[in-house]
Amino acid sequence: MGFELEFIDIKMETLAIDGDLLKSKIKSDKNIRAVFLTHAQGINGLTKEIYECCKEHNVILIEDVCESHGVQVDQLTKAGAKGDLSCFSYYYAHHMSTIEGGMICTNDEKIYEYIRMLRGHGMLREARGAQIKLQYEQQYPDLNPMFIFTTPGFNVRNNEIGAIIGLSQLKRLDQMIVRRNENFQYFLRRLPNWAFKDFNLEGQSNYALNVILKEPNADLMIKLEKALEMNEIEYRRGSAGGGNQLRQPYIRNMEKFKYIDCKKFAPITDHIHFYGLYLGNYPDLQISDIDEILQVINSI
Ligand SMILES: Cc1ncc(COP(=O)(O)O)c(C=O)c1O
C-alpha cells in the first residue's frame, strides 16, 4: 500500500513487540503511522505502555489476534478490542475454526465500510451505510449502483457452511481456552531446565506448546528435533509462522533489508528462529499425550 516497513524486536516473555524499543522508535521517527502487533501463541502482547504510546503519538494500532482468540489484555478487555483494527483467523489450527476464514474488528465506520467492500471485489453494494452509497451514486451517475467498484478488492467472503461451523464452536470457545491453558501449564511445568519458562501467562489463551532454549545450543536443538521426528511428533521451527520474518524471501529481497544483520538487529527474534519450536495444542489433547511428548523431550 506504499508504506515502508520497519521492524522491532520482541520480548521473550510476551513473544510480542518490545514496548521500550517501540517507544524510542516512535519518538525518533515521526513518520511512523501504524503499529502491527501480533499476539503470538496465545500470549497477551499488548501492554499498557504500547497502547498509551500509540494513543499519545496518534499512531494506528493494528492487533493480530489470529492465533490468540480470547486473550485478556486486562480485566475488562480482550485482545482485539483496543486496537483501531484487529484481525482474527478461523484457520483450522486456531482456537475456533470455520475451516478457512477470519474476522476483522474495528470501531471506525469508514474502515468498516471500506473493509466490507474490500472483501467483495471492492463493490459499493457490499457497504452498509446509506450515506456512502448515495455519495458514490451521485458522483458516478453513469454507473449501475449495483456494480460500482470503488477499490481494487478481493473475494474473501465467508459462506454459510463456515458460519454454521463457527457459530457452533463459538459456544464452546471459553471452555476450549481453559483446556488449552491447562495443557500448556502442565507441559511448561515439566519441561527441562534448559527451556525458557518465564512467559507472561496472565490472561493467556494458549495456542501452542512452546519450547525455546534458554541459551543458543545448536547440538541440543538438533537432538531435540531428531527425537521429536523419530517419535513422529510434529513440530514447527521458529515458534511462529516461519520465525524471523527478516530472513524470509519476501522481506530479505527488499533492498532496505538485504544487508541487515538479523542477529544484531533483532537478537531475541533471531534466537527463537534458531532455538525455538512449538508443538500443537488443542482441547482434546490428553495428559497422557503430553506425558508422552515430555518423556521424549526429557530423555535428551
Ligand atoms: C499470527 C497470525 N496471523 C495471521 C495468520 C493468517 O491467518 P489466515 O491463515 O486465516 O489467513 C496466522 C495463521 O496462522 C497467524 O497465526
PDB file of C-alpha atoms and ligand atoms in Angstrom:
ATOM      1  CA  MET A   1       0.000   0.000   0.000  1.00  0.00           C
ATOM      2  CA  GLY A   2       3.017   2.242  -0.432  1.00  0.00           C
ATOM      3  CA  PHE A   3       4.076   2.173   3.179  1.00  0.00           C
ATOM      4  CA  GLU A   4       7.602   1.364   4.219  1.00  0.00           C
ATOM      5  CA  LEU A   5       8.233  -1.395   6.710  1.00  0.00           C
ATOM      6  CA  GLU A   6      10.162  -1.061   9.923  1.00  0.00           C
ATOM      7  CA  PHE A   7      10.847  -3.912  12.309  1.00  0.00           C
ATOM      8  CA  ILE A   8      11.186  -4.018  16.076  1.00  0.00           C
ATOM      9  CA  ASP A   9      12.488  -6.881  18.161  1.00  0.00           C
ATOM     10  CA  ILE A  10      10.238  -8.718  20.579  1.00  0.00           C
ATOM     11  CA  LYS A  11      10.343  -9.593  24.259  1.00  0.00           C
ATOM     12  CA  MET A  12      10.799 -13.223  25.144  1.00  0.00           C
ATOM     13  CA  GLU A  13       8.178 -13.076  27.928  1.00  0.00           C
ATOM     14  CA  THR A  14       5.402 -11.956  25.590  1.00  0.00           C
ATOM     15  CA  LEU A  15       6.741 -13.000  22.170  1.00  0.00           C
ATOM     16  CA  ALA A  16       5.471  -9.584  21.053  1.00  0.00           C
ATOM     17  CA  ILE A  17       6.900  -6.143  20.286  1.00  0.00           C
ATOM     18  CA  ASP A  18       9.214  -4.760  22.960  1.00  0.00           C
ATOM     19  CA  GLY A  19       7.452  -1.689  24.387  1.00  0.00           C
ATOM     20  CA  ASP A  20      10.671   0.207  25.164  1.00  0.00           C
ATOM     21  CA  LEU A  21      12.003  -0.279  21.636  1.00  0.00           C
ATOM     22  CA  LEU A  22       8.664   0.789  20.214  1.00  0.00           C
ATOM     23  CA  LYS A  23       8.608   3.945  22.324  1.00  0.00           C
ATOM     24  CA  SER A  24      12.048   5.048  21.213  1.00  0.00           C
ATOM     25  CA  LYS A  25      11.253   4.197  17.595  1.00  0.00           C
ATOM     26  CA  ILE A  26       8.056   6.248  17.603  1.00  0.00           C
ATOM     27  CA  LYS A  27       9.777   9.132  19.358  1.00  0.00           C
ATOM     28  CA  SER A  28      12.707   9.191  16.955  1.00  0.00           C
ATOM     29  CA  ASP A  29      10.768   8.590  13.721  1.00  0.00           C
ATOM     30  CA  LYS A  30       7.863  10.957  13.179  1.00  0.00           C
ATOM     31  CA  ASN A  31       6.793   9.035  10.080  1.00  0.00           C
ATOM     32  CA  ILE A  32       5.515   6.015  11.946  1.00  0.00           C
ATOM     33  CA  ARG A  33       1.828   5.769  11.024  1.00  0.00           C
ATOM     34  CA  ALA A  34       0.778   2.369  12.265  1.00  0.00           C
ATOM     35  CA  VAL A  35       1.927  -0.401  14.542  1.00  0.00           C
ATOM     36  CA  PHE A  36       1.162  -4.015  13.704  1.00  0.00           C
ATOM     37  CA  LEU A  37       1.229  -6.011  16.903  1.00  0.00           C
ATOM     38  CA  THR A  38       0.891  -9.785  16.883  1.00  0.00           C
ATOM     39  CA  HIS A  39      -0.400 -11.555  19.969  1.00  0.00           C
ATOM     40  CA  ALA A  40       1.698 -14.652  19.397  1.00  0.00           C
ATOM     41  CA  GLN A  41       0.882 -18.154  20.585  1.00  0.00           C
ATOM     42  CA  GLY A  42      -1.947 -17.039  22.837  1.00  0.00           C
ATOM     43  CA  ILE A  43       0.111 -14.666  24.962  1.00  0.00           C
ATOM     44  CA  ASN A  44      -1.042 -11.103  25.543  1.00  0.00           C
ATOM     45  CA  GLY A  45       1.290  -8.802  23.619  1.00  0.00           C
ATOM     46  CA  LEU A  46      -0.472  -5.507  24.261  1.00  0.00           C
ATOM     47  CA  THR A  47       0.967  -3.810  27.314  1.00  0.00           C
ATOM     48  CA  LYS A  48      -0.366  -0.565  28.753  1.00  0.00           C
ATOM     49  CA  GLU A  49       2.761   1.256  27.615  1.00  0.00           C
ATOM     50  CA  ILE A  50       2.401   0.083  23.996  1.00  0.00           C
ATOM     51  CA  TYR A  51      -1.246   1.136  23.919  1.00  0.00           C
ATOM     52  CA  GLU A  52      -0.594   4.510  25.520  1.00  0.00           C
ATOM     53  CA  CYS A  53       2.409   5.177  23.305  1.00  0.00           C
ATOM     54  CA  CYS A  54       0.288   4.609  20.171  1.00  0.00           C
ATOM     55  CA  LYS A  55      -2.508   6.835  21.501  1.00  0.00           C
ATOM     56  CA  GLU A  56      -0.146   9.601  22.569  1.00  0.00           C
ATOM     57  CA  HIS A  57       1.515   9.770  19.166  1.00  0.00           C
ATOM     58  CA  ASN A  58      -1.644   9.236  17.163  1.00  0.00           C
ATOM     59  CA  VAL A  59      -0.367   6.020  15.668  1.00  0.00           C
ATOM     60  CA  ILE A  60      -2.879   3.477  14.372  1.00  0.00           C
ATOM     61  CA  LEU A  61      -2.747   0.229  16.315  1.00  0.00           C
ATOM     62  CA  ILE A  62      -3.495  -2.991  14.455  1.00  0.00           C
ATOM     63  CA  GLU A  63      -3.762  -6.108  16.601  1.00  0.00           C
ATOM     64  CA  ASP A  64      -3.244  -9.512  15.052  1.00  0.00           C
ATOM     65  CA  VAL A  65      -5.234 -11.896  17.232  1.00  0.00           C
ATOM     66  CA  CYS A  66      -5.233 -14.698  14.654  1.00  0.00           C
ATOM     67  CA  GLU A  67      -3.713 -17.295  16.954  1.00  0.00           C
ATOM     68  CA  SER A  68      -4.786 -15.776  20.263  1.00  0.00           C
ATOM     69  CA  HIS A  69      -8.577 -15.644  20.384  1.00  0.00           C
ATOM     70  CA  GLY A  70      -9.841 -14.849  23.853  1.00  0.00           C
ATOM     71  CA  VAL A  71      -6.630 -13.411  25.312  1.00  0.00           C
ATOM     72  CA  GLN A  72      -7.389 -10.956  28.131  1.00  0.00           C
ATOM     73  CA  VAL A  73      -5.462  -7.713  27.758  1.00  0.00           C
ATOM     74  CA  ASP A  74      -6.757  -6.512  31.104  1.00  0.00           C
ATOM     75  CA  GLN A  75      -9.639  -7.451  33.373  1.00  0.00           C
ATOM     76  CA  LEU A  76     -12.222  -5.830  31.152  1.00  0.00           C
ATOM     77  CA  THR A  77     -10.741  -6.154  27.694  1.00  0.00           C
ATOM     78  CA  LYS A  78      -9.984  -8.960  25.314  1.00  0.00           C
ATOM     79  CA  ALA A  79      -7.258  -8.786  22.697  1.00  0.00           C
ATOM     80  CA  GLY A  80      -8.526  -7.095  19.566  1.00  0.00           C
ATOM     81  CA  ALA A  81     -10.817  -4.654  21.342  1.00  0.00           C
ATOM     82  CA  LYS A  82      -8.364  -1.813  21.996  1.00  0.00           C
ATOM     83  CA  GLY A  83      -6.682  -1.576  18.621  1.00  0.00           C
ATOM     84  CA  ASP A  84      -8.089   0.603  15.840  1.00  0.00           C
ATOM     85  CA  LEU A  85      -8.261  -2.595  13.831  1.00  0.00           C
ATOM     86  CA  SER A  86      -7.827  -6.218  14.749  1.00  0.00           C
ATOM     87  CA  CYS A  87      -7.836  -9.454  12.836  1.00  0.00           C
ATOM     88  CA  PHE A  88      -8.763 -12.995  13.790  1.00  0.00           C
ATOM     89  CA  SER A  89      -8.168 -16.190  11.830  1.00  0.00           C
ATOM     90  CA  TYR A  90     -10.539 -19.148  11.689  1.00  0.00           C
ATOM     91  CA  TYR A  91      -7.992 -21.366  10.001  1.00  0.00           C
ATOM     92  CA  TYR A  92      -8.424 -24.889  11.326  1.00  0.00           C
ATOM     93  CA  ALA A  93      -5.446 -24.939  13.712  1.00  0.00           C
ATOM     94  CA  HIS A  94      -6.763 -21.979  15.685  1.00  0.00           C
ATOM     95  CA  HIS A  95      -8.912 -21.699  18.807  1.00  0.00           C
ATOM     96  CA  MET A  96     -12.053 -21.792  16.717  1.00  0.00           C
ATOM     97  CA  SER A  97     -12.379 -22.547  13.073  1.00  0.00           C
ATOM     98  CA  THR A  98     -14.608 -22.107  10.063  1.00  0.00           C
ATOM     99  CA  ILE A  99     -12.072 -24.313   8.184  1.00  0.00           C
ATOM    100  CA  GLU A 100     -10.799 -21.159   6.478  1.00  0.00           C
ATOM    101  CA  GLY A 101     -11.771 -17.561   7.047  1.00  0.00           C
ATOM    102  CA  GLY A 102     -11.449 -14.887   9.661  1.00  0.00           C
ATOM    103  CA  MET A 103     -12.757 -11.643  11.034  1.00  0.00           C
ATOM    104  CA  ILE A 104     -11.680  -8.027  11.183  1.00  0.00           C
ATOM    105  CA  CYS A 105     -12.877  -5.772  14.000  1.00  0.00           C
ATOM    106  CA  THR A 106     -12.967  -2.005  14.054  1.00  0.00           C
ATOM    107  CA  ASN A 107     -14.892   0.806  15.703  1.00  0.00           C
ATOM    108  CA  ASP A 108     -14.252   3.132  12.796  1.00  0.00           C
ATOM    109  CA  GLU A 109     -17.252   3.472  10.489  1.00  0.00           C
ATOM    110  CA  LYS A 110     -15.144   4.453   7.479  1.00  0.00           C
ATOM    111  CA  ILE A 111     -12.802   1.497   7.846  1.00  0.00           C
ATOM    112  CA  TYR A 112     -15.791  -0.796   8.388  1.00  0.00           C
ATOM    113  CA  GLU A 113     -17.396   0.213   5.098  1.00  0.00           C
ATOM    114  CA  TYR A 114     -14.086   0.014   3.253  1.00  0.00           C
ATOM    115  CA  ILE A 115     -13.401  -3.492   4.543  1.00  0.00           C
ATOM    116  CA  ARG A 116     -16.897  -4.687   3.639  1.00  0.00           C
ATOM    117  CA  MET A 117     -16.263  -3.529   0.086  1.00  0.00           C
ATOM    118  CA  LEU A 118     -12.704  -4.855   0.019  1.00  0.00           C
ATOM    119  CA  ARG A 119     -13.811  -8.409   0.814  1.00  0.00           C
ATOM    120  CA  GLY A 120     -16.380  -8.395  -2.001  1.00  0.00           C
ATOM    121  CA  HIS A 121     -14.435  -7.323  -5.095  1.00  0.00           C
ATOM    122  CA  GLY A 122     -14.408  -3.706  -3.898  1.00  0.00           C
ATOM    123  CA  MET A 123     -18.100  -3.304  -4.702  1.00  0.00           C
ATOM    124  CA  LEU A 124     -20.188  -0.480  -3.307  1.00  0.00           C
ATOM    125  CA  ARG A 125     -23.204  -2.731  -2.800  1.00  0.00           C
ATOM    126  CA  GLU A 126     -21.307  -4.530  -0.010  1.00  0.00           C
ATOM    127  CA  ALA A 127     -21.239  -1.306   2.047  1.00  0.00           C
ATOM    128  CA  ARG A 128     -23.976  -0.858   4.670  1.00  0.00           C
ATOM    129  CA  GLY A 129     -24.383   2.903   5.053  1.00  0.00           C
ATOM    130  CA  ALA A 130     -26.956   4.865   3.019  1.00  0.00           C
ATOM    131  CA  GLN A 131     -24.688   7.899   3.010  1.00  0.00           C
ATOM    132  CA  ILE A 132     -21.679   6.271   1.369  1.00  0.00           C
ATOM    133  CA  LYS A 133     -23.938   4.683  -1.262  1.00  0.00           C
ATOM    134  CA  LEU A 134     -25.592   7.976  -2.072  1.00  0.00           C
ATOM    135  CA  GLN A 135     -22.244   9.714  -2.298  1.00  0.00           C
ATOM    136  CA  TYR A 136     -20.893   7.244  -4.889  1.00  0.00           C
ATOM    137  CA  GLU A 137     -24.139   7.099  -6.842  1.00  0.00           C
ATOM    138  CA  GLN A 138     -24.190  10.862  -7.163  1.00  0.00           C
ATOM    139  CA  GLN A 139     -20.507  11.034  -8.061  1.00  0.00           C
ATOM    140  CA  TYR A 140     -20.774   8.298 -10.728  1.00  0.00           C
ATOM    141  CA  PRO A 141     -24.247   8.675 -12.298  1.00  0.00           C
ATOM    142  CA  ASP A 142     -23.092   6.789 -15.425  1.00  0.00           C
ATOM    143  CA  LEU A 143     -22.627   3.566 -13.388  1.00  0.00           C
ATOM    144  CA  ASN A 144     -25.151   0.972 -12.276  1.00  0.00           C
ATOM    145  CA  PRO A 145     -25.164   1.299  -8.441  1.00  0.00           C
ATOM    146  CA  MET A 146     -25.129  -2.493  -8.171  1.00  0.00           C
ATOM    147  CA  PHE A 147     -21.790  -2.587  -9.925  1.00  0.00           C
ATOM    148  CA  ILE A 148     -19.646   0.269  -8.710  1.00  0.00           C
ATOM    149  CA  PHE A 149     -16.120  -0.945  -7.980  1.00  0.00           C
ATOM    150  CA  THR A 150     -14.788   1.603  -5.505  1.00  0.00           C
ATOM    151  CA  THR A 151     -11.397  -0.001  -4.924  1.00  0.00           C
ATOM    152  CA  PRO A 152      -9.371  -2.980  -6.089  1.00  0.00           C
ATOM    153  CA  GLY A 153     -10.613  -5.802  -3.869  1.00  0.00           C
ATOM    154  CA  PHE A 154     -10.625  -9.478  -3.040  1.00  0.00           C
ATOM    155  CA  ASN A 155     -13.162 -12.236  -2.835  1.00  0.00           C
ATOM    156  CA  VAL A 156     -12.825 -13.334   0.780  1.00  0.00           C
ATOM    157  CA  ARG A 157     -16.487 -13.651   1.707  1.00  0.00           C
ATOM    158  CA  ASN A 158     -17.294 -16.394   4.150  1.00  0.00           C
ATOM    159  CA  ASN A 159     -20.114 -18.813   3.414  1.00  0.00           C
ATOM    160  CA  GLU A 160     -22.979 -20.311   5.373  1.00  0.00           C
ATOM    161  CA  ILE A 161     -21.313 -23.657   5.954  1.00  0.00           C
ATOM    162  CA  GLY A 162     -18.331 -21.890   7.527  1.00  0.00           C
ATOM    163  CA  ALA A 163     -20.699 -19.733   9.581  1.00  0.00           C
ATOM    164  CA  ILE A 164     -22.573 -22.759  10.945  1.00  0.00           C
ATOM    165  CA  ILE A 165     -19.317 -24.424  11.984  1.00  0.00           C
ATOM    166  CA  GLY A 166     -18.022 -21.191  13.538  1.00  0.00           C
ATOM    167  CA  LEU A 167     -21.207 -20.446  15.457  1.00  0.00           C
ATOM    168  CA  SER A 168     -21.293 -23.909  16.952  1.00  0.00           C
ATOM    169  CA  GLN A 169     -17.657 -23.565  18.067  1.00  0.00           C
ATOM    170  CA  LEU A 170     -18.212 -20.108  19.488  1.00  0.00           C
ATOM    171  CA  LYS A 171     -20.436 -21.637  22.173  1.00  0.00           C
ATOM    172  CA  ARG A 172     -17.534 -23.786  23.376  1.00  0.00           C
ATOM    173  CA  LEU A 173     -14.751 -21.254  22.909  1.00  0.00           C
ATOM    174  CA  ASP A 174     -14.269 -20.320  26.584  1.00  0.00           C
ATOM    175  CA  GLN A 175     -14.244 -23.972  27.580  1.00  0.00           C
ATOM    176  CA  MET A 176     -11.704 -24.793  24.867  1.00  0.00           C
ATOM    177  CA  ILE A 177      -9.447 -21.971  26.012  1.00  0.00           C
ATOM    178  CA  VAL A 178      -9.448 -23.313  29.569  1.00  0.00           C
ATOM    179  CA  ARG A 179      -8.371 -26.744  28.299  1.00  0.00           C
ATOM    180  CA  ARG A 180      -5.625 -25.272  26.117  1.00  0.00           C
ATOM    181  CA  ASN A 181      -4.282 -23.251  29.049  1.00  0.00           C
ATOM    182  CA  GLU A 182      -4.310 -26.263  31.358  1.00  0.00           C
ATOM    183  CA  ASN A 183      -2.393 -28.278  28.761  1.00  0.00           C
ATOM    184  CA  PHE A 184       0.261 -25.614  28.372  1.00  0.00           C
ATOM    185  CA  GLN A 185       0.709 -25.083  32.094  1.00  0.00           C
ATOM    186  CA  TYR A 186       1.084 -28.823  32.631  1.00  0.00           C
ATOM    187  CA  PHE A 187       3.598 -29.006  29.789  1.00  0.00           C
ATOM    188  CA  LEU A 188       5.615 -25.956  30.837  1.00  0.00           C
ATOM    189  CA  ARG A 189       5.999 -27.094  34.460  1.00  0.00           C
ATOM    190  CA  ARG A 190       7.553 -30.367  33.341  1.00  0.00           C
ATOM    191  CA  LEU A 191       9.943 -29.077  30.697  1.00  0.00           C
ATOM    192  CA  PRO A 192      13.673 -29.480  31.384  1.00  0.00           C
ATOM    193  CA  ASN A 193      15.566 -26.541  32.849  1.00  0.00           C
ATOM    194  CA  TRP A 194      17.261 -25.711  29.571  1.00  0.00           C
ATOM    195  CA  ALA A 195      13.891 -24.477  28.293  1.00  0.00           C
ATOM    196  CA  PHE A 196      12.652 -20.919  28.785  1.00  0.00           C
ATOM    197  CA  LYS A 197       9.627 -20.885  31.089  1.00  0.00           C
ATOM    198  CA  ASP A 198       9.088 -17.278  32.122  1.00  0.00           C
ATOM    199  CA  PHE A 199       6.337 -16.421  29.691  1.00  0.00           C
ATOM    200  CA  ASN A 200       3.870 -13.812  30.840  1.00  0.00           C
ATOM    201  CA  LEU A 201       0.828 -16.031  31.109  1.00  0.00           C
ATOM    202  CA  GLU A 202      -1.574 -13.519  32.642  1.00  0.00           C
ATOM    203  CA  GLY A 203      -4.729 -13.549  30.535  1.00  0.00           C
ATOM    204  CA  GLN A 204      -3.320 -16.177  28.187  1.00  0.00           C
ATOM    205  CA  SER A 205      -5.304 -18.249  25.716  1.00  0.00           C
ATOM    206  CA  ASN A 206      -2.705 -20.772  24.691  1.00  0.00           C
ATOM    207  CA  TYR A 207      -2.245 -21.648  21.062  1.00  0.00           C
ATOM    208  CA  ALA A 208       0.735 -23.984  21.143  1.00  0.00           C
ATOM    209  CA  LEU A 209       3.204 -25.805  23.362  1.00  0.00           C
ATOM    210  CA  ASN A 210       6.293 -23.664  23.145  1.00  0.00           C
ATOM    211  CA  VAL A 211       9.836 -24.886  23.562  1.00  0.00           C
ATOM    212  CA  ILE A 212      12.573 -22.253  23.416  1.00  0.00           C
ATOM    213  CA  LEU A 213      16.135 -22.955  24.534  1.00  0.00           C
ATOM    214  CA  LYS A 214      17.346 -20.503  27.168  1.00  0.00           C
ATOM    215  CA  GLU A 215      20.783 -20.356  25.570  1.00  0.00           C
ATOM    216  CA  PRO A 216      21.917 -20.913  21.981  1.00  0.00           C
ATOM    217  CA  ASN A 217      22.835 -24.570  21.623  1.00  0.00           C
ATOM    218  CA  ALA A 218      22.837 -25.998  18.113  1.00  0.00           C
ATOM    219  CA  ASP A 219      23.641 -29.550  19.248  1.00  0.00           C
ATOM    220  CA  LEU A 220      20.776 -29.631  21.699  1.00  0.00           C
ATOM    221  CA  MET A 221      18.413 -28.232  19.080  1.00  0.00           C
ATOM    222  CA  ILE A 222      19.409 -30.928  16.585  1.00  0.00           C
ATOM    223  CA  LYS A 223      18.897 -33.607  19.216  1.00  0.00           C
ATOM    224  CA  LEU A 224      15.522 -32.180  20.147  1.00  0.00           C
ATOM    225  CA  GLU A 225      14.305 -32.066  16.574  1.00  0.00           C
ATOM    226  CA  LYS A 226      15.612 -35.561  15.827  1.00  0.00           C
ATOM    227  CA  ALA A 227      13.965 -37.013  18.923  1.00  0.00           C
ATOM    228  CA  LEU A 228      10.618 -35.444  18.011  1.00  0.00           C
ATOM    229  CA  GLU A 229      10.867 -36.649  14.420  1.00  0.00           C
ATOM    230  CA  MET A 230      11.839 -40.171  15.426  1.00  0.00           C
ATOM    231  CA  ASN A 231       8.793 -40.312  17.663  1.00  0.00           C
ATOM    232  CA  GLU A 232       6.564 -38.851  14.956  1.00  0.00           C
ATOM    233  CA  ILE A 233       5.759 -35.753  16.971  1.00  0.00           C
ATOM    234  CA  GLU A 234       5.079 -32.912  14.581  1.00  0.00           C
ATOM    235  CA  TYR A 235       6.557 -29.511  15.391  1.00  0.00           C
ATOM    236  CA  ARG A 236       7.169 -26.106  13.826  1.00  0.00           C
ATOM    237  CA  ARG A 237      10.577 -24.454  13.952  1.00  0.00           C
ATOM    238  CA  GLY A 238      10.856 -20.767  14.815  1.00  0.00           C
ATOM    239  CA  SER A 239       7.830 -20.625  17.143  1.00  0.00           C
ATOM    240  CA  ALA A 240       5.572 -18.601  14.836  1.00  0.00           C
ATOM    241  CA  GLY A 241       4.953 -18.590  11.080  1.00  0.00           C
ATOM    242  CA  GLY A 242       8.456 -19.004   9.672  1.00  0.00           C
ATOM    243  CA  GLY A 243      10.403 -17.491  12.587  1.00  0.00           C
ATOM    244  CA  ASN A 244      12.305 -14.286  11.933  1.00  0.00           C
ATOM    245  CA  GLN A 245      10.474 -12.605   9.064  1.00  0.00           C
ATOM    246  CA  LEU A 246      13.629 -10.651   8.178  1.00  0.00           C
ATOM    247  CA  ARG A 247      15.030 -13.968   6.977  1.00  0.00           C
ATOM    248  CA  GLN A 248      12.060 -14.731   4.718  1.00  0.00           C
ATOM    249  CA  PRO A 249      12.500 -14.116   0.968  1.00  0.00           C
ATOM    250  CA  TYR A 250       9.537 -11.745   0.720  1.00  0.00           C
ATOM    251  CA  ILE A 251      11.316  -9.361   3.105  1.00  0.00           C
ATOM    252  CA  ARG A 252      15.002 -10.078   2.692  1.00  0.00           C
ATOM    253  CA  ASN A 253      14.858  -9.444  -1.042  1.00  0.00           C
ATOM    254  CA  MET A 254      13.749  -5.872  -0.397  1.00  0.00           C
ATOM    255  CA  GLU A 255      16.669  -3.501  -0.903  1.00  0.00           C
ATOM    256  CA  LYS A 256      16.168  -1.987   2.530  1.00  0.00           C
ATOM    257  CA  PHE A 257      16.649  -5.296   4.350  1.00  0.00           C
ATOM    258  CA  LYS A 258      19.090  -7.087   2.052  1.00  0.00           C
ATOM    259  CA  TYR A 259      22.184  -6.433   4.123  1.00  0.00           C
ATOM    260  CA  ILE A 260      20.684  -6.360   7.568  1.00  0.00           C
ATOM    261  CA  ASP A 261      22.444  -8.360  10.286  1.00  0.00           C
ATOM    262  CA  CYS A 262      19.438 -10.249  11.643  1.00  0.00           C
ATOM    263  CA  LYS A 263      21.157 -11.391  14.794  1.00  0.00           C
ATOM    264  CA  LYS A 264      22.297  -7.917  15.771  1.00  0.00           C
ATOM    265  CA  PHE A 265      19.145  -6.169  14.678  1.00  0.00           C
ATOM    266  CA  ALA A 266      16.629  -8.470  16.389  1.00  0.00           C
ATOM    267  CA  PRO A 267      18.536 -10.797  18.727  1.00  0.00           C
ATOM    268  CA  ILE A 268      15.528 -12.253  20.525  1.00  0.00           C
ATOM    269  CA  THR A 269      13.517 -12.947  17.407  1.00  0.00           C
ATOM    270  CA  ASP A 270      16.596 -14.447  15.827  1.00  0.00           C
ATOM    271  CA  HIS A 271      17.297 -16.611  18.870  1.00  0.00           C
ATOM    272  CA  ILE A 272      13.790 -18.049  18.658  1.00  0.00           C
ATOM    273  CA  HIS A 273      14.210 -18.522  14.920  1.00  0.00           C
ATOM    274  CA  PHE A 274      17.055 -20.968  15.524  1.00  0.00           C
ATOM    275  CA  TYR A 275      16.382 -22.273  19.018  1.00  0.00           C
ATOM    276  CA  GLY A 276      12.611 -22.271  19.324  1.00  0.00           C
ATOM    277  CA  LEU A 277       9.840 -24.548  18.162  1.00  0.00           C
ATOM    278  CA  TYR A 278       6.266 -25.340  19.030  1.00  0.00           C
ATOM    279  CA  LEU A 279       4.059 -28.376  19.183  1.00  0.00           C
ATOM    280  CA  GLY A 280       0.340 -28.346  18.534  1.00  0.00           C
ATOM    281  CA  ASN A 281      -2.019 -27.819  21.425  1.00  0.00           C
ATOM    282  CA  TYR A 282      -5.745 -28.489  21.169  1.00  0.00           C
ATOM    283  CA  PRO A 283      -8.585 -29.067  23.642  1.00  0.00           C
ATOM    284  CA  ASP A 284      -8.749 -32.823  23.084  1.00  0.00           C
ATOM    285  CA  LEU A 285      -5.067 -33.340  23.761  1.00  0.00           C
ATOM    286  CA  GLN A 286      -4.866 -35.720  26.708  1.00  0.00           C
ATOM    287  CA  ILE A 287      -2.476 -35.514  29.652  1.00  0.00           C
ATOM    288  CA  SER A 288      -1.201 -38.956  28.606  1.00  0.00           C
ATOM    289  CA  ASP A 289      -0.296 -37.497  25.175  1.00  0.00           C
ATOM    290  CA  ILE A 290       1.516 -34.599  26.820  1.00  0.00           C
ATOM    291  CA  ASP A 291       3.354 -37.018  29.113  1.00  0.00           C
ATOM    292  CA  GLU A 292       4.494 -38.949  26.073  1.00  0.00           C
ATOM    293  CA  ILE A 293       5.846 -35.781  24.449  1.00  0.00           C
ATOM    294  CA  LEU A 294       7.524 -34.744  27.708  1.00  0.00           C
ATOM    295  CA  GLN A 295       9.165 -38.117  28.023  1.00  0.00           C
ATOM    296  CA  VAL A 296      10.761 -37.674  24.603  1.00  0.00           C
ATOM    297  CA  ILE A 297      11.926 -34.128  25.394  1.00  0.00           C
ATOM    298  CA  ASN A 298      13.208 -35.032  28.862  1.00  0.00           C
ATOM    299  CA  SER A 299      15.146 -38.022  27.515  1.00  0.00           C
ATOM    300  CA  ILE A 300      17.505 -35.747  25.581  1.00  0.00           C
TER     301      ILE A 300
HETATM  302  C1  LIG B   1      -0.496 -14.579  13.969  1.00  0.00           C
HETATM  303  C2  LIG B   1      -1.131 -14.970  12.668  1.00  0.00           C
HETATM  304  N1  LIG B   1      -1.509 -14.014  11.802  1.00  0.00           N
HETATM  305  C3  LIG B   1      -2.109 -14.319  10.630  1.00  0.00           C
HETATM  306  C4  LIG B   1      -2.364 -15.616  10.275  1.00  0.00           C
HETATM  307  C5  LIG B   1      -3.026 -15.903   8.967  1.00  0.00           C
HETATM  308  O1  LIG B   1      -4.327 -16.383   9.149  1.00  0.00           O
HETATM  309  P1  LIG B   1      -5.134 -17.000   7.907  1.00  0.00           P
HETATM  310  O2  LIG B   1      -4.446 -18.281   7.563  1.00  0.00           O
HETATM  311  O3  LIG B   1      -6.531 -17.214   8.403  1.00  0.00           O
HETATM  312  O4  LIG B   1      -5.056 -16.000   6.816  1.00  0.00           O
HETATM  313  C6  LIG B   1      -1.981 -16.647  11.127  1.00  0.00           C
HETATM  314  C7  LIG B   1      -2.195 -18.035  10.716  1.00  0.00           C
HETATM  315  O5  LIG B   1      -1.824 -18.993  11.301  1.00  0.00           O
HETATM  316  C8  LIG B   1      -1.367 -16.321  12.368  1.00  0.00           C
HETATM  317  O6  LIG B   1      -1.022 -17.273  13.244  1.00  0.00           O
END
